[in-house]
mmCIF file of C-alpha atoms in Angstrom:
data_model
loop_
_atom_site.group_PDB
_atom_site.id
_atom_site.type_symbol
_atom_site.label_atom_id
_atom_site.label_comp_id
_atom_site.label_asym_id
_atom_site.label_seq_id
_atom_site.Cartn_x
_atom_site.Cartn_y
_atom_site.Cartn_z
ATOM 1 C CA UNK A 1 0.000 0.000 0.000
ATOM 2 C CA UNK A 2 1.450 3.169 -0.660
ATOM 3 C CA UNK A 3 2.408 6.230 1.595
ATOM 4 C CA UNK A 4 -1.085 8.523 0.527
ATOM 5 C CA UNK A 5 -3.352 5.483 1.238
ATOM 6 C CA UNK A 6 -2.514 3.842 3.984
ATOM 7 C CA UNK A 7 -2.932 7.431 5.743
ATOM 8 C CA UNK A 8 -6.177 8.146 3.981
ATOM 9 C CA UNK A 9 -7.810 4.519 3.769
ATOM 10 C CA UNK A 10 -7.973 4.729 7.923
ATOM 11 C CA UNK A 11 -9.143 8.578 7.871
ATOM 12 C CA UNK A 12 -11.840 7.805 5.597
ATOM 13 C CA UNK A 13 -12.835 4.303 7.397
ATOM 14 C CA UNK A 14 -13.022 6.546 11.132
ATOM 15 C CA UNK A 15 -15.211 9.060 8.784
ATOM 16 C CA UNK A 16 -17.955 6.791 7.828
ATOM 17 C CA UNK A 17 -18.002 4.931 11.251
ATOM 18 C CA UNK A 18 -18.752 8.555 12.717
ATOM 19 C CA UNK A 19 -21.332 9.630 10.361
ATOM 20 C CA UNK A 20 -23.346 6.049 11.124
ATOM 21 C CA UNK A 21 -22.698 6.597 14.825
ATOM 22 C CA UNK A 22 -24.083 10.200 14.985
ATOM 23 C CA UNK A 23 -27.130 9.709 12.562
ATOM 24 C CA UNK A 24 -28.027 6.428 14.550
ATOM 25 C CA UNK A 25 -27.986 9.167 17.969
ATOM 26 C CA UNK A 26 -29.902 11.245 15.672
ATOM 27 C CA UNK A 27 -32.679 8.533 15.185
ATOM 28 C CA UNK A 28 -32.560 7.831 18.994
ATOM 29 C CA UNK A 29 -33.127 11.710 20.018
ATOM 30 C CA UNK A 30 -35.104 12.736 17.418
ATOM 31 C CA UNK A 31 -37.783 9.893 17.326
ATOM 32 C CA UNK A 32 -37.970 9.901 21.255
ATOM 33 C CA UNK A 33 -37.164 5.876 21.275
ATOM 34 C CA UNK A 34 -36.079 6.803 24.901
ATOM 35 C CA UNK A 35 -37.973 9.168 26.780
ATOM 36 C CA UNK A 36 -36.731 8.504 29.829
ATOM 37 C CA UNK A 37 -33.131 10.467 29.957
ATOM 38 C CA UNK A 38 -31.126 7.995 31.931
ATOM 39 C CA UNK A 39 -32.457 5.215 29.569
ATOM 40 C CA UNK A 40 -30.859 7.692 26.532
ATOM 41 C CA UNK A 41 -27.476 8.287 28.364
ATOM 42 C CA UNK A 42 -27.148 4.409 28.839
ATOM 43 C CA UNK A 43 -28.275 3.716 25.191
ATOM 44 C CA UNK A 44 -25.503 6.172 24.178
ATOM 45 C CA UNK A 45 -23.109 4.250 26.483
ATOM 46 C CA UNK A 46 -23.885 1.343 24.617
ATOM 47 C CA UNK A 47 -23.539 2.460 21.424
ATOM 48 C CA UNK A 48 -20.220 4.358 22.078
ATOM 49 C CA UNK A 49 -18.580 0.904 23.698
ATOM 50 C CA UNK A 50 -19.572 -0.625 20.518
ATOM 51 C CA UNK A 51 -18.238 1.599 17.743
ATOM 52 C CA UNK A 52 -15.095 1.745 19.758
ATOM 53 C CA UNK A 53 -14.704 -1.074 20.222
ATOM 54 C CA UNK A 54 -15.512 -1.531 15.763
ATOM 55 C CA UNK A 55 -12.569 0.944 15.338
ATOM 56 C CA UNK A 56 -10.047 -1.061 17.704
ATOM 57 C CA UNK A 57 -11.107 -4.238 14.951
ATOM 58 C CA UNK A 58 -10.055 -2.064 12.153
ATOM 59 C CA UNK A 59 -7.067 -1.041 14.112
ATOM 60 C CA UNK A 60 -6.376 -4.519 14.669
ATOM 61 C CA UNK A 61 -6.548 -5.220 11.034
ATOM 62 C CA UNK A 62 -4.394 -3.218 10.043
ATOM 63 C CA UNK A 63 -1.973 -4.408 13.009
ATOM 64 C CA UNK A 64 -1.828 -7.974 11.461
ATOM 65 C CA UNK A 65 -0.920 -6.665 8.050
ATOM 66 C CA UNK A 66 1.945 -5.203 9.492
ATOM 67 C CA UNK A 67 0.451 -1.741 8.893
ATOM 68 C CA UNK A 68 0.582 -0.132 12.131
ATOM 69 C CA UNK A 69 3.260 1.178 14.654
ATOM 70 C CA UNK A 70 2.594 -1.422 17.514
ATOM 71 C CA UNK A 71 0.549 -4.594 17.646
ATOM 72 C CA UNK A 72 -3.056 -3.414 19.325
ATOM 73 C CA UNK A 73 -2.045 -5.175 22.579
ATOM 74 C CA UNK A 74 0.968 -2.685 22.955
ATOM 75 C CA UNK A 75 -0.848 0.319 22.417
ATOM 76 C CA UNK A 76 -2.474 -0.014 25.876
ATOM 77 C CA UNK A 77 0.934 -1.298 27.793
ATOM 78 C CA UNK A 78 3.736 1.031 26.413
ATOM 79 C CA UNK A 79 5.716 2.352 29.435
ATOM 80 C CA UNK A 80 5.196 6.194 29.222
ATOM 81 C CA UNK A 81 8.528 8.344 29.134
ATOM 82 C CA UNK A 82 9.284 11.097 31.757
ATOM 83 C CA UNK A 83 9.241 13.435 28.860
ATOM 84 C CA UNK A 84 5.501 12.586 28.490
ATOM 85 C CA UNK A 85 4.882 13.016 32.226
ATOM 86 C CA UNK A 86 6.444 16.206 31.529
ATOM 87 C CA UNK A 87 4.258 17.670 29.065
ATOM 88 C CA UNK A 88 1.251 16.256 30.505
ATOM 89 C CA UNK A 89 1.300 18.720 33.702
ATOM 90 C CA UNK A 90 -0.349 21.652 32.470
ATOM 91 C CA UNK A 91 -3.381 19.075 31.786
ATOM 92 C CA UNK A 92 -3.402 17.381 34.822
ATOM 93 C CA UNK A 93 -3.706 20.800 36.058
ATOM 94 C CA UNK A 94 -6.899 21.878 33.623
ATOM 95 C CA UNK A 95 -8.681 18.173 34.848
ATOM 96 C CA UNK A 96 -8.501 19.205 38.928
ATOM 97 C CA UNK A 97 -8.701 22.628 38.375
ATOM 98 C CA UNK A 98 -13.096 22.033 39.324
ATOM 99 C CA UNK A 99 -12.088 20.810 42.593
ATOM 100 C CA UNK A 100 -10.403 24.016 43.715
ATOM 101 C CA UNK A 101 -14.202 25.425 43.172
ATOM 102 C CA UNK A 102 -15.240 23.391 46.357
ATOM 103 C CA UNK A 103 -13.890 26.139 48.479
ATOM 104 C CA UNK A 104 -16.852 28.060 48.011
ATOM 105 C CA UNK A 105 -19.615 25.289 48.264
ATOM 106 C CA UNK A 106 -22.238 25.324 50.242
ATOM 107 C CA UNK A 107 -24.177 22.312 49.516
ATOM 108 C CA UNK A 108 -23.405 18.758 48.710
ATOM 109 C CA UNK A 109 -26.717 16.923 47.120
ATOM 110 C CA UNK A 110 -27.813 13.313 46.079
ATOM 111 C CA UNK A 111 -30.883 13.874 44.432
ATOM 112 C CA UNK A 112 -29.292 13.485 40.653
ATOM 113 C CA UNK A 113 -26.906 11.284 41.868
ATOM 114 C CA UNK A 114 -27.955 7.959 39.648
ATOM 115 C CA UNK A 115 -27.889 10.319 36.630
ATOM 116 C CA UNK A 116 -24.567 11.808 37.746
ATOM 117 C CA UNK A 117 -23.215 7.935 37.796
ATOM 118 C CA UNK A 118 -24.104 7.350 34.530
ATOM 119 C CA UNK A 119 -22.807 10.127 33.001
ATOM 120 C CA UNK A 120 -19.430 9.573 34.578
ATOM 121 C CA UNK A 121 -19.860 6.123 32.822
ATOM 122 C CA UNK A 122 -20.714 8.160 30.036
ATOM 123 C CA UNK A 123 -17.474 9.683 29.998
ATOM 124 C CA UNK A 124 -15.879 6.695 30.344
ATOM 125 C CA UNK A 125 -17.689 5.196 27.141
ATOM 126 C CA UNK A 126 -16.951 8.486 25.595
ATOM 127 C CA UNK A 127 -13.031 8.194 26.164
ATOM 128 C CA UNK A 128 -12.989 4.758 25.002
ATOM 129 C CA UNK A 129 -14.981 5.093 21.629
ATOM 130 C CA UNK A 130 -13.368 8.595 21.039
ATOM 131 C CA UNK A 131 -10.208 7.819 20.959
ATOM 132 C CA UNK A 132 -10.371 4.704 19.604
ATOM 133 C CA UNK A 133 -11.967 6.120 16.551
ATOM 134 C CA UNK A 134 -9.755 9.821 16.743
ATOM 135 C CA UNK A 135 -6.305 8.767 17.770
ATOM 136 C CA UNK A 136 -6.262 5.194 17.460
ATOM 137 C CA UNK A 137 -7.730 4.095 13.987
ATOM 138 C CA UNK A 138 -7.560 7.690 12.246
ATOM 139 C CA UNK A 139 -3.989 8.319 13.131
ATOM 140 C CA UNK A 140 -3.102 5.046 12.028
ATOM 141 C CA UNK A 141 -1.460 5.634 8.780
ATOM 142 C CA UNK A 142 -0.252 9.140 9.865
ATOM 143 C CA UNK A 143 1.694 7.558 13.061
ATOM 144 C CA UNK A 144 3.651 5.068 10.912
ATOM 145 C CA UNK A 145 4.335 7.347 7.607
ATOM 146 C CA UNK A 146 4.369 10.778 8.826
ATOM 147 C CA UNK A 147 6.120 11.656 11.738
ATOM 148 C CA UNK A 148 9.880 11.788 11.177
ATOM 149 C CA UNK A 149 10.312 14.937 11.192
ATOM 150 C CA UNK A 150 8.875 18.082 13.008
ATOM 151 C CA UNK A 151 7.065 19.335 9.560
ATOM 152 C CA UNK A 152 5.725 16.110 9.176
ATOM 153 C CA UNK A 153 4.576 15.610 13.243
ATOM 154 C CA UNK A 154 2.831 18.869 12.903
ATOM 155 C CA UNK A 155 0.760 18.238 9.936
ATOM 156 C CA UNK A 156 -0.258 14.932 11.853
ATOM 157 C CA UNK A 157 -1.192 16.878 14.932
ATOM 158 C CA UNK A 158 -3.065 19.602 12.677
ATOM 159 C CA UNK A 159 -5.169 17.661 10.468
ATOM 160 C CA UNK A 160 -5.962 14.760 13.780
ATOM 161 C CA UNK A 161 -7.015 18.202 15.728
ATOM 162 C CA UNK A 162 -8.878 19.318 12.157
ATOM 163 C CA UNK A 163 -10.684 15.798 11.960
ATOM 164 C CA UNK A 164 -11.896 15.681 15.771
ATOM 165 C CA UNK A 165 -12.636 19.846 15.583
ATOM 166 C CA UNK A 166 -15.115 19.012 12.833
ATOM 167 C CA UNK A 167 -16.556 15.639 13.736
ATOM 168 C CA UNK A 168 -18.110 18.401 16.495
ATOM 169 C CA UNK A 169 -19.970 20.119 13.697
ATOM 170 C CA UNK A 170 -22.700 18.054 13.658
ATOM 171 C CA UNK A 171 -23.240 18.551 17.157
ATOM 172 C CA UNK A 172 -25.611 21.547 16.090
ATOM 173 C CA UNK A 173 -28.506 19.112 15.712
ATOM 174 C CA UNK A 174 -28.333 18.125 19.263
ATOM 175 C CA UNK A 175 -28.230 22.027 20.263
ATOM 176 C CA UNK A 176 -24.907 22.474 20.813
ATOM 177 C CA UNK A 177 -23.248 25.533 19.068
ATOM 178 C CA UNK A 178 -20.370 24.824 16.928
ATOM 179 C CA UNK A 179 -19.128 28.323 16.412
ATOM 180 C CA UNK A 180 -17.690 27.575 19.971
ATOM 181 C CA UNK A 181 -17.181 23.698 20.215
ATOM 182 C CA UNK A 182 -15.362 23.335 16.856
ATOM 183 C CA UNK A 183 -12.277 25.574 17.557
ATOM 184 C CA UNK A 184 -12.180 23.942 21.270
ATOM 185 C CA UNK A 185 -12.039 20.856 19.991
ATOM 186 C CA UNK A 186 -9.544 21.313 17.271
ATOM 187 C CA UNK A 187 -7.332 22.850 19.182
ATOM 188 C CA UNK A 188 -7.877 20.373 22.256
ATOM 189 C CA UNK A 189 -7.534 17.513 19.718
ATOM 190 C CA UNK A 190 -4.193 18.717 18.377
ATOM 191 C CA UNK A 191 -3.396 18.162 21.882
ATOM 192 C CA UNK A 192 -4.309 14.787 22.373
ATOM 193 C CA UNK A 193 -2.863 13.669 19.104
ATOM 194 C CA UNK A 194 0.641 14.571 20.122
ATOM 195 C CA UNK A 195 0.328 13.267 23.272
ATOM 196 C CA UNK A 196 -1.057 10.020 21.353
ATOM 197 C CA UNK A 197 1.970 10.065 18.959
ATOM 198 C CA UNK A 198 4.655 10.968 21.495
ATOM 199 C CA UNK A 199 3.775 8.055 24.103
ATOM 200 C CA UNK A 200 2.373 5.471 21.619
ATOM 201 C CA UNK A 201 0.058 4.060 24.507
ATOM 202 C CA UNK A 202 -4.106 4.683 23.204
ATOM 203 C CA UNK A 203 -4.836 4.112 26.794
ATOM 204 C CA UNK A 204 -3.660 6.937 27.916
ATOM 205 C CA UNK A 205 -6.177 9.360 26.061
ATOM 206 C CA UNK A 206 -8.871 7.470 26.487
ATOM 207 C CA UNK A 207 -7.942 7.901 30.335
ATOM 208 C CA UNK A 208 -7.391 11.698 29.861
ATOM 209 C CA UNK A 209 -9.992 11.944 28.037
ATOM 210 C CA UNK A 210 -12.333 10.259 30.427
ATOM 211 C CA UNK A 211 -10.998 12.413 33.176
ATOM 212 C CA UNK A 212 -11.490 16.095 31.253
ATOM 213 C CA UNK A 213 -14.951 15.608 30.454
ATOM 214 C CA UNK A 214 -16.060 14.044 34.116
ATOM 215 C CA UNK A 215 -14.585 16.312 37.207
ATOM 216 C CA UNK A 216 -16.074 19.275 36.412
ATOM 217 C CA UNK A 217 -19.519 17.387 35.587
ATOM 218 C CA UNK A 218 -18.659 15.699 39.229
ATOM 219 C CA UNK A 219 -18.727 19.525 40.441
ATOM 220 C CA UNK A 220 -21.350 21.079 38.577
ATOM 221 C CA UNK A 221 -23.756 17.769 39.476
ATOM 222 C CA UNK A 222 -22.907 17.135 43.041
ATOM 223 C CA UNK A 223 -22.483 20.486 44.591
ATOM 224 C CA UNK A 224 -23.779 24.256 45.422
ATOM 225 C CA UNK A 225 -21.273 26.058 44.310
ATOM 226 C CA UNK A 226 -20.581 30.437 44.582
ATOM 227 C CA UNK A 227 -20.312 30.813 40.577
ATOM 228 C CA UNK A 228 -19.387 34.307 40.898
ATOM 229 C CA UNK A 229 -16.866 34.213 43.500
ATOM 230 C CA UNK A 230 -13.441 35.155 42.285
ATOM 231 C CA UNK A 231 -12.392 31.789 42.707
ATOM 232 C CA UNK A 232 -14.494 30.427 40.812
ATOM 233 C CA UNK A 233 -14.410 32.750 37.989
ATOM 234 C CA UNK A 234 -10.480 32.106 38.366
ATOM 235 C CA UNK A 235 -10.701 28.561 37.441
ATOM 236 C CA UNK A 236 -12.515 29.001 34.755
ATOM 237 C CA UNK A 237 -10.349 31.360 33.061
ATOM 238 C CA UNK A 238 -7.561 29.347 33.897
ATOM 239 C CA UNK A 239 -9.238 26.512 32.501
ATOM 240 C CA UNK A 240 -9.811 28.502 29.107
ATOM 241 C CA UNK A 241 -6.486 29.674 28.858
ATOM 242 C CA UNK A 242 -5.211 26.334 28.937
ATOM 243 C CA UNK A 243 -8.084 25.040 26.883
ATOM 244 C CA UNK A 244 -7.203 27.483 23.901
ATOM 245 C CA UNK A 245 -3.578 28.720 24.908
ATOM 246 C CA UNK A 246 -1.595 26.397 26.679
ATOM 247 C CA UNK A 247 -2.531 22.863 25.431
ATOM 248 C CA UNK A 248 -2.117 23.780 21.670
ATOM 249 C CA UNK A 249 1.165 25.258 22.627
ATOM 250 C CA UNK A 250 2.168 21.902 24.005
ATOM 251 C CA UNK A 251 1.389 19.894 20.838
ATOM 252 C CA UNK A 252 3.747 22.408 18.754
ATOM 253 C CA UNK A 253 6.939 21.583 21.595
ATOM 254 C CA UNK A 254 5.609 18.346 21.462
ATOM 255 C CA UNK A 255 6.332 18.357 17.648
ATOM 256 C CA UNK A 256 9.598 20.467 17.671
ATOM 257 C CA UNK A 257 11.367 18.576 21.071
ATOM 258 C CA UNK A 258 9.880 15.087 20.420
ATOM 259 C CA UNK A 259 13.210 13.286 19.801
ATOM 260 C CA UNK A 260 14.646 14.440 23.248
ATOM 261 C CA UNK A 261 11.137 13.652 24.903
ATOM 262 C CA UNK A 262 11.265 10.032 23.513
ATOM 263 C CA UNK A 263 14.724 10.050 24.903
ATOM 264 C CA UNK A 264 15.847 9.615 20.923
ATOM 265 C CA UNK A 265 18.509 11.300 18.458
ATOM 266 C CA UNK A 266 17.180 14.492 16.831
ATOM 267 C CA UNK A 267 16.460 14.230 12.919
ATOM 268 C CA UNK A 268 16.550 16.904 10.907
ATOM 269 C CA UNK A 269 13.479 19.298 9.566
#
């Protein structure tokens, strides 16, 4: 298979299982099938765990051609490097940052707790299909064929942040508005695909991504909160300016230092 299609052959296989996935969500929200809203969240869970687990199939395919990087199995046991500890700080930061909002609660409530469960297992399901689908099988080709140098690890990080910006667009059906979750995403995606390509371990986004998207839904579900207090207003600037500042930053060093954060030689531009 040559260079061009064994990066676009994945890209356009992680395409169409996203379009089937989001107009069978569609169907279910549209149509009602579950009235009930816990029922929906646990049919999306459902449906999530299965198309991820699809794309890790695919990904296995291609893994037993001798197409991929790693064998499947490795991609969720590769040792991570103290370089990638490194450059993960500034996100471990932006996934407690909710916490620090607890300072100024002044209630702690249970009665959306069973919804609050699921949608933690949400998350979870969420991580898992993803960036199985995002990093894992779309990334596939670009991991093994285009990341020798730092040109070529940037265009990988652009167009993977690109693909999961605009697999947001849809979104707008199901009320969200793009003209603020598309850029977030890209640039939060660029993010995760360098931190995919630099540790070679899937595992770990679907772990970081799990973690993102669930403490401040732990925060907002569980407990009374001052919104306006400075604090809290601190956090979520902070949380912004890493969102669209910091964590976009860190996929370009990612790309420029990556041979001294895999502990490697440098190559040349």
């Amino acid at each position: 298979m040559d260079k061009r299609k064994a990066i676009a052959k994945p890209v356009v296989q992680a395409a169409i299982l996203l379009g089937v996935f989001l107009a069978i969500e569609a169907v279910l929200v549209f149509l009602n099938v579950f009235p009930d809203n816990n029922m929906l969240l646990c049919a999306d869970i459902l449906l999530r765990v299965v198309f991820g687990i699809v794309a890790l199939v695919l990904m296995s395919g291609y893994s037993k051609r001798g197409e991929s990087k790693y064998p499947l199995r490795k991609l969720f046991s590769n040792r991570l490097t103290a370089g990638t500890w490194l450059v993960l700080i500034p996100f471990i930061l932006y996934v407690i940052a909710p916490f620090f909002k607890l300072f100024t609660a002044y209630i702690f409530t249970t009665s959306i707790l069973t919804t609050v469960i699921i949608v933690i297992i949400q998350q979870f399901a969420t991580g898992f299909f993803e960036e199985a689908l995002h990093r894992g099988l779309m990334m596939n080709g670009l991991i093994v064929h285009n990341t020798k140098t730092v040109k070529q690890r940037i265009f990988t990080v652009v167009i993977a942040g690109a693909f999961f910006g605009l697999s947001h667009a849809p979104n707008i059906i199901f009320g969200e508005n793009p003209l603020l979750q598309v850029p977030s995403a890209f640039l939060w995606g660029m993010f995760m695909a360098a931190i995919y390509m630099l540790s070679d371990n899937l595992l770990l986004p679907m772990l970081l991504h799990t973690f993102s998207d669930s403490t401040f839904r732990i925060v907002d579900g569980l407990f009374g909160y001052a919104r306006e207090a400075a604090l809290c207003k601190a956090v979520d600037n902070t949380r912004s300016v890493i969102d669209y500042v910091v964590l976009p930053l860190v996929a370009i060093l990612i790309c420029i230092f990556y041979d001294r954060l895999k502990g490697k030689q440098a190559k040349c531009i």
